PDB file of C-alpha atoms in Angstrom:
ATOM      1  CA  UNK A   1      94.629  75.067 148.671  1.00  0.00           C
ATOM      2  CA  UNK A   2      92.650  72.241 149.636  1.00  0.00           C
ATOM      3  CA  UNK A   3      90.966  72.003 152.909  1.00  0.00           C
ATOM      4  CA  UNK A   4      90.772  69.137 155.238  1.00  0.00           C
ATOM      5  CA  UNK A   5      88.031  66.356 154.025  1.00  0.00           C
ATOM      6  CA  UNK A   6      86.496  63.301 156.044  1.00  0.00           C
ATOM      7  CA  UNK A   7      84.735  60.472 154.536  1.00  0.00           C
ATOM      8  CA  UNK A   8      81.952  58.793 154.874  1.00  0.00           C
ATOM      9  CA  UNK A   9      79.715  61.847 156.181  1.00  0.00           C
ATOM     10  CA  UNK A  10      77.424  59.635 158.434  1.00  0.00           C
ATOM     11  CA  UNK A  11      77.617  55.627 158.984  1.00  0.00           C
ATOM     12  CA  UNK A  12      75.815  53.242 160.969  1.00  0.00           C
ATOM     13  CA  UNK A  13      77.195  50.440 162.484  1.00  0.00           C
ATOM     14  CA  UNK A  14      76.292  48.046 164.468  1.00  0.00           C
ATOM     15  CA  UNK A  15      77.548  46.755 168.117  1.00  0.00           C
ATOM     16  CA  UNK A  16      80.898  44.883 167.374  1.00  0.00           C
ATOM     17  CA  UNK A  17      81.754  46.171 164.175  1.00  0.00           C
ATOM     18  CA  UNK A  18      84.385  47.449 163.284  1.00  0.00           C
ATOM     19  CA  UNK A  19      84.649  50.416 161.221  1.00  0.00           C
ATOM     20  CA  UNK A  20      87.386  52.552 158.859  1.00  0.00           C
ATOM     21  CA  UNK A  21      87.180  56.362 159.060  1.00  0.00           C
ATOM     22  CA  UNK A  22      89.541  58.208 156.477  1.00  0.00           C
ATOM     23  CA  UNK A  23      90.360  61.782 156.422  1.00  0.00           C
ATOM     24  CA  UNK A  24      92.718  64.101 153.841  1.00  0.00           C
ATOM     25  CA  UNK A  25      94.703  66.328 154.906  1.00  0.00           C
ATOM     26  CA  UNK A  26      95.147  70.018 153.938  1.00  0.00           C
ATOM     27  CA  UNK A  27      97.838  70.842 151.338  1.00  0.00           C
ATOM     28  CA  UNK A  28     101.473  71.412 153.162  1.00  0.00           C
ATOM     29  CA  UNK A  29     100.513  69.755 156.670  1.00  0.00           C
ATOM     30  CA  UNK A  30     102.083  66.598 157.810  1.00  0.00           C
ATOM     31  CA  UNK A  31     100.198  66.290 161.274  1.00  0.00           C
ATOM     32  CA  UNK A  32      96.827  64.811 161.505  1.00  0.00           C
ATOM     33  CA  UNK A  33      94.774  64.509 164.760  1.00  0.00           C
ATOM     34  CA  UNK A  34      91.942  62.467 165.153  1.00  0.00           C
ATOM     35  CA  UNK A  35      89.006  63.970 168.347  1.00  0.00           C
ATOM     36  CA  UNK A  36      85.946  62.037 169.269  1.00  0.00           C
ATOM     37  CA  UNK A  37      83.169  64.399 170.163  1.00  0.00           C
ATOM     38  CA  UNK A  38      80.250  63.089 171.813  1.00  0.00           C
ATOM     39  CA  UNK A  39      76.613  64.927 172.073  1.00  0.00           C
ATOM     40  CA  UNK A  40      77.078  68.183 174.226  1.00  0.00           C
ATOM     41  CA  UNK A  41      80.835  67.799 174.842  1.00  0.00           C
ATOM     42  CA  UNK A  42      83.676  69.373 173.382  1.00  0.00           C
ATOM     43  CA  UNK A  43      86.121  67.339 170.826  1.00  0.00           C
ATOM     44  CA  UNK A  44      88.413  64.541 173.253  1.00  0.00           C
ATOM     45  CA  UNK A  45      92.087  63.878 171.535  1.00  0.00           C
ATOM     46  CA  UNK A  46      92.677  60.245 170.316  1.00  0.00           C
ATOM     47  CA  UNK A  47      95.272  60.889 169.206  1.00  0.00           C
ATOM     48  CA  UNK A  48      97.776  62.231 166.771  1.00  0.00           C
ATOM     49  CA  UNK A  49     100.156  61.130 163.903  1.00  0.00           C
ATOM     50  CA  UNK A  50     103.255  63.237 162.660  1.00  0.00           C
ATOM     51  CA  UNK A  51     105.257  61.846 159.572  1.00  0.00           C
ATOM     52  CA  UNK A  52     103.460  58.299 159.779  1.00  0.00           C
ATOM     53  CA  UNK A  53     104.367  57.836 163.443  1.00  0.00           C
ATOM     54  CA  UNK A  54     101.923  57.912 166.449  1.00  0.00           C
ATOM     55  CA  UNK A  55     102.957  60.932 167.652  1.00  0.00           C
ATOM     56  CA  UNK A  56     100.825  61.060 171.637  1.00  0.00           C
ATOM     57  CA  UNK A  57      97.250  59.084 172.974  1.00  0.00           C
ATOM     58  CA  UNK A  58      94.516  60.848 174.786  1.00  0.00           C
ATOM     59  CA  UNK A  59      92.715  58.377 177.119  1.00  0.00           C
ATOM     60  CA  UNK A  60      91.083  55.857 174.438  1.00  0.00           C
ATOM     61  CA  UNK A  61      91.418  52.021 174.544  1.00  0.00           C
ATOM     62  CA  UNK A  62      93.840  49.933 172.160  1.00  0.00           C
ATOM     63  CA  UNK A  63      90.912  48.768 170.038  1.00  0.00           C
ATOM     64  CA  UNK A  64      91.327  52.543 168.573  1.00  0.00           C
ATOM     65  CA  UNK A  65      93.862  52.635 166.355  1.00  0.00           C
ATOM     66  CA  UNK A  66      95.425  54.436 163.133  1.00  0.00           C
ATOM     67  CA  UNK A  67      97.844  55.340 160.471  1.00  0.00           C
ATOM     68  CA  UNK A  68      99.286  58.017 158.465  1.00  0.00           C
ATOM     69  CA  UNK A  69     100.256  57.125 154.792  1.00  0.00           C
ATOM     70  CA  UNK A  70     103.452  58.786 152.807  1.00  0.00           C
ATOM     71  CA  UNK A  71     101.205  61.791 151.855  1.00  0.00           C
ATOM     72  CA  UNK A  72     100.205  62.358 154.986  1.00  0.00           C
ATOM     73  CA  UNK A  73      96.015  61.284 154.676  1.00  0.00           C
ATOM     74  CA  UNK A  74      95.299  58.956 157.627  1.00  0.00           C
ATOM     75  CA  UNK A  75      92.676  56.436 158.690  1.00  0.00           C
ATOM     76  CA  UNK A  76      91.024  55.855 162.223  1.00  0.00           C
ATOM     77  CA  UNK A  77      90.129  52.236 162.604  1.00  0.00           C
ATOM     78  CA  UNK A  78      87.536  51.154 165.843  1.00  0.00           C
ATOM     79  CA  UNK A  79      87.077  48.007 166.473  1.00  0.00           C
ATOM     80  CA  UNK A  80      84.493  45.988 168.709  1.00  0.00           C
ATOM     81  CA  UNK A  81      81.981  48.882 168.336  1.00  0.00           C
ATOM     82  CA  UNK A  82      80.275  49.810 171.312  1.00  0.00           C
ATOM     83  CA  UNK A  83      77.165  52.174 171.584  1.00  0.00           C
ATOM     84  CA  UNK A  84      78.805  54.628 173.250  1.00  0.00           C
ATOM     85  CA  UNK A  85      81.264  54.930 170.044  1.00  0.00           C
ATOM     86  CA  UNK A  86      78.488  56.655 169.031  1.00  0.00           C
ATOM     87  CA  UNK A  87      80.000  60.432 167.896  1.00  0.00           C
ATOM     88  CA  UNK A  88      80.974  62.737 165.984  1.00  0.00           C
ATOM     89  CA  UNK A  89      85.074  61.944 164.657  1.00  0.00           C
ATOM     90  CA  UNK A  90      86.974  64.818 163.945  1.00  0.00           C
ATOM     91  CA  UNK A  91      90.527  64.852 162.048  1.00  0.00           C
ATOM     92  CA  UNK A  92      92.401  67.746 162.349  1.00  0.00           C
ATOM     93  CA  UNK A  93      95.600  68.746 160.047  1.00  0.00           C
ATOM     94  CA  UNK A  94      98.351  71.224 161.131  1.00  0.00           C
ATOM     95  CA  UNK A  95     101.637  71.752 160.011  1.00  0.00           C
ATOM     96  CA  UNK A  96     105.118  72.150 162.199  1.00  0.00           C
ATOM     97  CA  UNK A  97     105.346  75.842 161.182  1.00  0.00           C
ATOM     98  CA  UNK A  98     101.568  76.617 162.023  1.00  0.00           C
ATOM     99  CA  UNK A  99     100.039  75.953 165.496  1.00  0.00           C
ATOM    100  CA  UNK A 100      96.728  75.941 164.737  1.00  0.00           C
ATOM    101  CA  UNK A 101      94.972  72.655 163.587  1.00  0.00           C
ATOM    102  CA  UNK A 102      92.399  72.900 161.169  1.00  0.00           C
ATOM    103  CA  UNK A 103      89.634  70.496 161.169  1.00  0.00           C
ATOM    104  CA  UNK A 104      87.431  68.712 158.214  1.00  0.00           C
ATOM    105  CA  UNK A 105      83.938  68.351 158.622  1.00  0.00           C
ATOM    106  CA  UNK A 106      83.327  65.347 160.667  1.00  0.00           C
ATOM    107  CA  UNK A 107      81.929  61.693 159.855  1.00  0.00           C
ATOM    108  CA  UNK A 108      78.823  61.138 162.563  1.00  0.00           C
ATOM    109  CA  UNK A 109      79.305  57.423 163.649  1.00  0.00           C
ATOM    110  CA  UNK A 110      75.903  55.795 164.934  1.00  0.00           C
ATOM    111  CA  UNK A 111      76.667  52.333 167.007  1.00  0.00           C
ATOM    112  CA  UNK A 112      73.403  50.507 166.953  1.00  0.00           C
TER     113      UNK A 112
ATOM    114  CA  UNK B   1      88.851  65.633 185.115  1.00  0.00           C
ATOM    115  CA  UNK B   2      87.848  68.411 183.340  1.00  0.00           C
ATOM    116  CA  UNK B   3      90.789  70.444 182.680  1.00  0.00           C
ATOM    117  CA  UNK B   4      88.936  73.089 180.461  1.00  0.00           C
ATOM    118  CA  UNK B   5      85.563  74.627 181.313  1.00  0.00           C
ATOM    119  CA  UNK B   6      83.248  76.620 180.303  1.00  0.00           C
ATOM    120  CA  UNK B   7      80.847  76.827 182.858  1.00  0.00           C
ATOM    121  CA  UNK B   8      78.039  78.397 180.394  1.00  0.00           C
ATOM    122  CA  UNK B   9      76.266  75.879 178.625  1.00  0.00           C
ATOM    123  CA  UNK B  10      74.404  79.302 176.386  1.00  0.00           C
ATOM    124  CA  UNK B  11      74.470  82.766 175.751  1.00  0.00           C
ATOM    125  CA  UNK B  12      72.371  85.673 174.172  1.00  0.00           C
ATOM    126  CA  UNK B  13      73.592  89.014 173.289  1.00  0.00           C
ATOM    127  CA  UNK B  14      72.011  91.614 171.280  1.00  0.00           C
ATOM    128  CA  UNK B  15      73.284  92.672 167.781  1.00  0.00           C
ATOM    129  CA  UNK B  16      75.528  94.986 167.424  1.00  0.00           C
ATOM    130  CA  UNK B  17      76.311  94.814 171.418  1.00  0.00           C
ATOM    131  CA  UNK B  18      79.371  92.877 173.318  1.00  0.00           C
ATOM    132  CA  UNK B  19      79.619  89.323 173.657  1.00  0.00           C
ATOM    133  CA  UNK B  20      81.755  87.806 176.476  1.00  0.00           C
ATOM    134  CA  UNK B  21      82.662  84.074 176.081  1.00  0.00           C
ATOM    135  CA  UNK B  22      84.837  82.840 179.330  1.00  0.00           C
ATOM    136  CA  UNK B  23      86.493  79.731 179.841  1.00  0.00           C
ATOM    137  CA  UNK B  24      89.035  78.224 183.026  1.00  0.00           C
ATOM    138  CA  UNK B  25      91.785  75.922 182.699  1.00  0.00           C
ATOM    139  CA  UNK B  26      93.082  73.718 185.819  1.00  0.00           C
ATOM    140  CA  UNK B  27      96.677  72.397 184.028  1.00  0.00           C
ATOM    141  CA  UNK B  28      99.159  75.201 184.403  1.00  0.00           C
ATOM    142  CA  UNK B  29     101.286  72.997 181.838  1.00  0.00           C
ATOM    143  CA  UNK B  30      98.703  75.132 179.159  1.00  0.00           C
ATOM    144  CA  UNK B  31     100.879  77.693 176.796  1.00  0.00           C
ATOM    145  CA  UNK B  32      98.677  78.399 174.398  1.00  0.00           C
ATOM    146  CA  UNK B  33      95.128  78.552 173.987  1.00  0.00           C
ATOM    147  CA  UNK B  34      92.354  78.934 171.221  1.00  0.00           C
ATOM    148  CA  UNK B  35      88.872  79.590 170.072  1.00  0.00           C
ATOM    149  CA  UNK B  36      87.062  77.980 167.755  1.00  0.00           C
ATOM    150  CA  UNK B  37      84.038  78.455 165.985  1.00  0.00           C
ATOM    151  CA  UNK B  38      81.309  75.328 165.109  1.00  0.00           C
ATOM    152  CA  UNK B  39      78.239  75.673 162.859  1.00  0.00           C
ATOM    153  CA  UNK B  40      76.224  72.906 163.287  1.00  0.00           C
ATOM    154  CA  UNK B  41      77.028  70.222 160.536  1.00  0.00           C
ATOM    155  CA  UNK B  42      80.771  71.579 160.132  1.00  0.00           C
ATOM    156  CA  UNK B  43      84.263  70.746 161.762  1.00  0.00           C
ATOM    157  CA  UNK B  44      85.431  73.379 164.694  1.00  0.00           C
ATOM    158  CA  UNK B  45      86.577  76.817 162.463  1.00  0.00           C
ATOM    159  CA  UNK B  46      89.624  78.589 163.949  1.00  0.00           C
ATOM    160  CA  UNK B  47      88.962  81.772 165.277  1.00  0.00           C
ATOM    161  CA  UNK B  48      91.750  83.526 167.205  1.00  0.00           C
ATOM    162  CA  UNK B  49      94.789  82.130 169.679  1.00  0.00           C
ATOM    163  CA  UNK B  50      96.894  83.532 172.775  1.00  0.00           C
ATOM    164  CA  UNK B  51     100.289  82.278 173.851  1.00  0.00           C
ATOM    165  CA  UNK B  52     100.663  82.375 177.309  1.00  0.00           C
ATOM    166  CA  UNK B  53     103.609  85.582 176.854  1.00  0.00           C
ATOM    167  CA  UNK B  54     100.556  87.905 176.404  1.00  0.00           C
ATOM    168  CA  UNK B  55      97.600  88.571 177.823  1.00  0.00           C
ATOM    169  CA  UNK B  56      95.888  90.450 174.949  1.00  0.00           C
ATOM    170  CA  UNK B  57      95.391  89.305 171.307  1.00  0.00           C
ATOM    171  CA  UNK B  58      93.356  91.204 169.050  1.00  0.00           C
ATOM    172  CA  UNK B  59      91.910  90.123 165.440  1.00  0.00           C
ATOM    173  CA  UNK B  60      89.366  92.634 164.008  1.00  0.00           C
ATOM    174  CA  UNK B  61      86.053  92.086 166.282  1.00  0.00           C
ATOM    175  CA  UNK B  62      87.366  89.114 168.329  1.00  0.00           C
ATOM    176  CA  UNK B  63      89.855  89.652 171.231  1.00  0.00           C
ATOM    177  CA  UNK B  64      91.436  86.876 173.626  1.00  0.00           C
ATOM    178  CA  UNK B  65      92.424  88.334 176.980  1.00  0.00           C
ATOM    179  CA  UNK B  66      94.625  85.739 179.358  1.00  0.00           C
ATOM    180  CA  UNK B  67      95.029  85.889 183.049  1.00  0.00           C
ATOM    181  CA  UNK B  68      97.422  83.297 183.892  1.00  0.00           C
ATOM    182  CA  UNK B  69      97.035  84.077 187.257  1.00  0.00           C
ATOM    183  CA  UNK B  70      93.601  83.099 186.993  1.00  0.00           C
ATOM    184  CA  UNK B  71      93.588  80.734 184.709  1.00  0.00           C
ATOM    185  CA  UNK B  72      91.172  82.369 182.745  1.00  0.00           C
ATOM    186  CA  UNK B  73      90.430  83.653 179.488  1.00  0.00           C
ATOM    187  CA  UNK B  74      87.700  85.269 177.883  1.00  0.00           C
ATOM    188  CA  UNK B  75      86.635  85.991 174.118  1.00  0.00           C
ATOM    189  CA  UNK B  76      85.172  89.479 173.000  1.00  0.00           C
ATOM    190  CA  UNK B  77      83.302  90.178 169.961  1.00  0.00           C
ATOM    191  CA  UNK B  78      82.078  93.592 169.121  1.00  0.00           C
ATOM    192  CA  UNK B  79      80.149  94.537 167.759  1.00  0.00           C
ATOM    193  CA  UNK B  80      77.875  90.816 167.813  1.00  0.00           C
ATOM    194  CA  UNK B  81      76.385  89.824 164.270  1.00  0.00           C
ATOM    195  CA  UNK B  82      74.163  87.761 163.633  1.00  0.00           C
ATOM    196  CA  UNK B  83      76.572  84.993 162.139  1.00  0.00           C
ATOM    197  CA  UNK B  84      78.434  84.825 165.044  1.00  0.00           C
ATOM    198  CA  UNK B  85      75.337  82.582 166.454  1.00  0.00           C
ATOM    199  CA  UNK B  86      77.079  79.371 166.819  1.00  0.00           C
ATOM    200  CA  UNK B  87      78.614  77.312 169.369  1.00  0.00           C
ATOM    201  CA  UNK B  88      82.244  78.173 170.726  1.00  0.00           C
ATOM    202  CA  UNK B  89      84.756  76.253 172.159  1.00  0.00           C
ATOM    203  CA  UNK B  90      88.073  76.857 174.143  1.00  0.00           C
ATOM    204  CA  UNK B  91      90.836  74.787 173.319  1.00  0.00           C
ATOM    205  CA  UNK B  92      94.031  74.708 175.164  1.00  0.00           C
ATOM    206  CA  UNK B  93      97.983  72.945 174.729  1.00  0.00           C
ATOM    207  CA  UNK B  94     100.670  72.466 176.230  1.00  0.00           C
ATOM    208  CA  UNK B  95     104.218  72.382 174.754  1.00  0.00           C
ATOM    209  CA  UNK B  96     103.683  75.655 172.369  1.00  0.00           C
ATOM    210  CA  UNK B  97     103.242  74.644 168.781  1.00  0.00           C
ATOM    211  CA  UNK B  98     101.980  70.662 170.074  1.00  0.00           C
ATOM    212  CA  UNK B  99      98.287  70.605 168.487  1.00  0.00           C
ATOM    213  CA  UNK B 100      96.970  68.287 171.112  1.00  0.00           C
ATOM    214  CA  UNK B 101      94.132  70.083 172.130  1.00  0.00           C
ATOM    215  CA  UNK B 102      92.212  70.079 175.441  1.00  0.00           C
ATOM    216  CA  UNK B 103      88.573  71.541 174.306  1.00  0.00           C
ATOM    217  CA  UNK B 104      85.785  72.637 176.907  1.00  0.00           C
ATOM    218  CA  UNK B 105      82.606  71.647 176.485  1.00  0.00           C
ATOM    219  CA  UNK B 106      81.366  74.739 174.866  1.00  0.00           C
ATOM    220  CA  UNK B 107      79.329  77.743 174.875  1.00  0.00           C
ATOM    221  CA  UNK B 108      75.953  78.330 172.358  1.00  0.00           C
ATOM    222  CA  UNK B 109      76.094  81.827 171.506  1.00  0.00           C
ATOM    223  CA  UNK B 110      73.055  83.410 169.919  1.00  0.00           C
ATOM    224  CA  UNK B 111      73.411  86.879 168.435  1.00  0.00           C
ATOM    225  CA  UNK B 112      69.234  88.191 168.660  1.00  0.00           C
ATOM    226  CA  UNK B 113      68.620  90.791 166.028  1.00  0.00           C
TER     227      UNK B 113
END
């Protein structure tokens, strides 16, 4: 079984970018959630896909944005980079049987 | 509005003794609640869960006690080892089995041999 995996690791960009983050799901889960974690906080919800559909928003502007392919990997797009995009972007899989989301490693995004 | 908190930022036990992790919700729209585990350089590791039903769940050293009441729960682990140092986070949902999670802001936990 095959856990959750983010790519790229770490990636600078600069103010007014725009940048793709991609994660993989684990084998068997169709629900991917995608946190922003900035220095010293804990991980804020952007929000979450389920079967390819947007599936609920936390509190992040329309410039962050997504998708969910047929087998189930997804991509976080952010566009017009600001510095305080700065963060660490967590996706989390989970599947409708299992409650708990588990979480890849994390790409660190640095807005210069 | 923070509706999760852990109001300490740190923590040091000594090995081998009890360590008491606390955390305090605000939403009472919260059903189910988590811990989770983070090593620097690694995504959040699940550690144990409570529904909102009990008010005791028990997983080898780690155990979740709920007061709804409260709106607090706390996380034991005993005895502490020394790769428990890491930071811990409370996570909390509403709509049981919806994996939207509301995190706190943490607690640095460091086990001293």
């Amino acid at each position: 079984e095959t856990g959750v995996t983010q790519s790229p690791t770490h990636l600078i960009k600069t103010r007014g970018q725009q940048v793709t983050l991609r994660c993989s799901s684990q084998s068997g889960h169709n629900t991917v959630s995608w946190y922003q974690q900035a220095l010293g906080q804990g991980p804020q919800f952007i929000f979450q896909y389920y079967r390819e559909e947007e599936n609920g928003r936390g509190n992040f502007p329309p410039r962050f944005s997504g998708l969910q392919f047929p087998n189930y990997s997804s991509e976080l797009n952010v566009n017009a980079l600001e510095l305080d995009d700065s963060a660490l972007y967590l996706c989390a899989s989970s599947s409708t049987m299992n409650t708990e989301a588990f979480f890849g490693q994390g790409t660190r995004l640095t807005v210069v | 509005d923070q509706q999760v908190k852990q109001n300490s930022p740190s923590l040091s036990v000594q090995e081998g003794r009890i360590s008491i992790l606390n955390c305090d919700y605000t939403n009472s729209m919260f059903d189910y609640f988590l811990w989770y585990k983070k090593y620097p350089a690694e995504g959040p590791t699940f550690l144990i869960s409570i529904s909102s039903i009990k008010d005791k769940n028990e997983d080898g050293r780690f155990t979740v006690f709920l007061n709804k009441s409260a709106k607090h729960l706390s996380l034991h682990i005993v005895p502490s080892q020394p790769g428990d140092s890491a930071v811990y986070f409370c996570a909390a949902s509403a709509n049981f089995g919806n994996e939207k999670l509301t995190f706190g802001t943490g607690t640095r936990l460091t086990i001293i041999p």
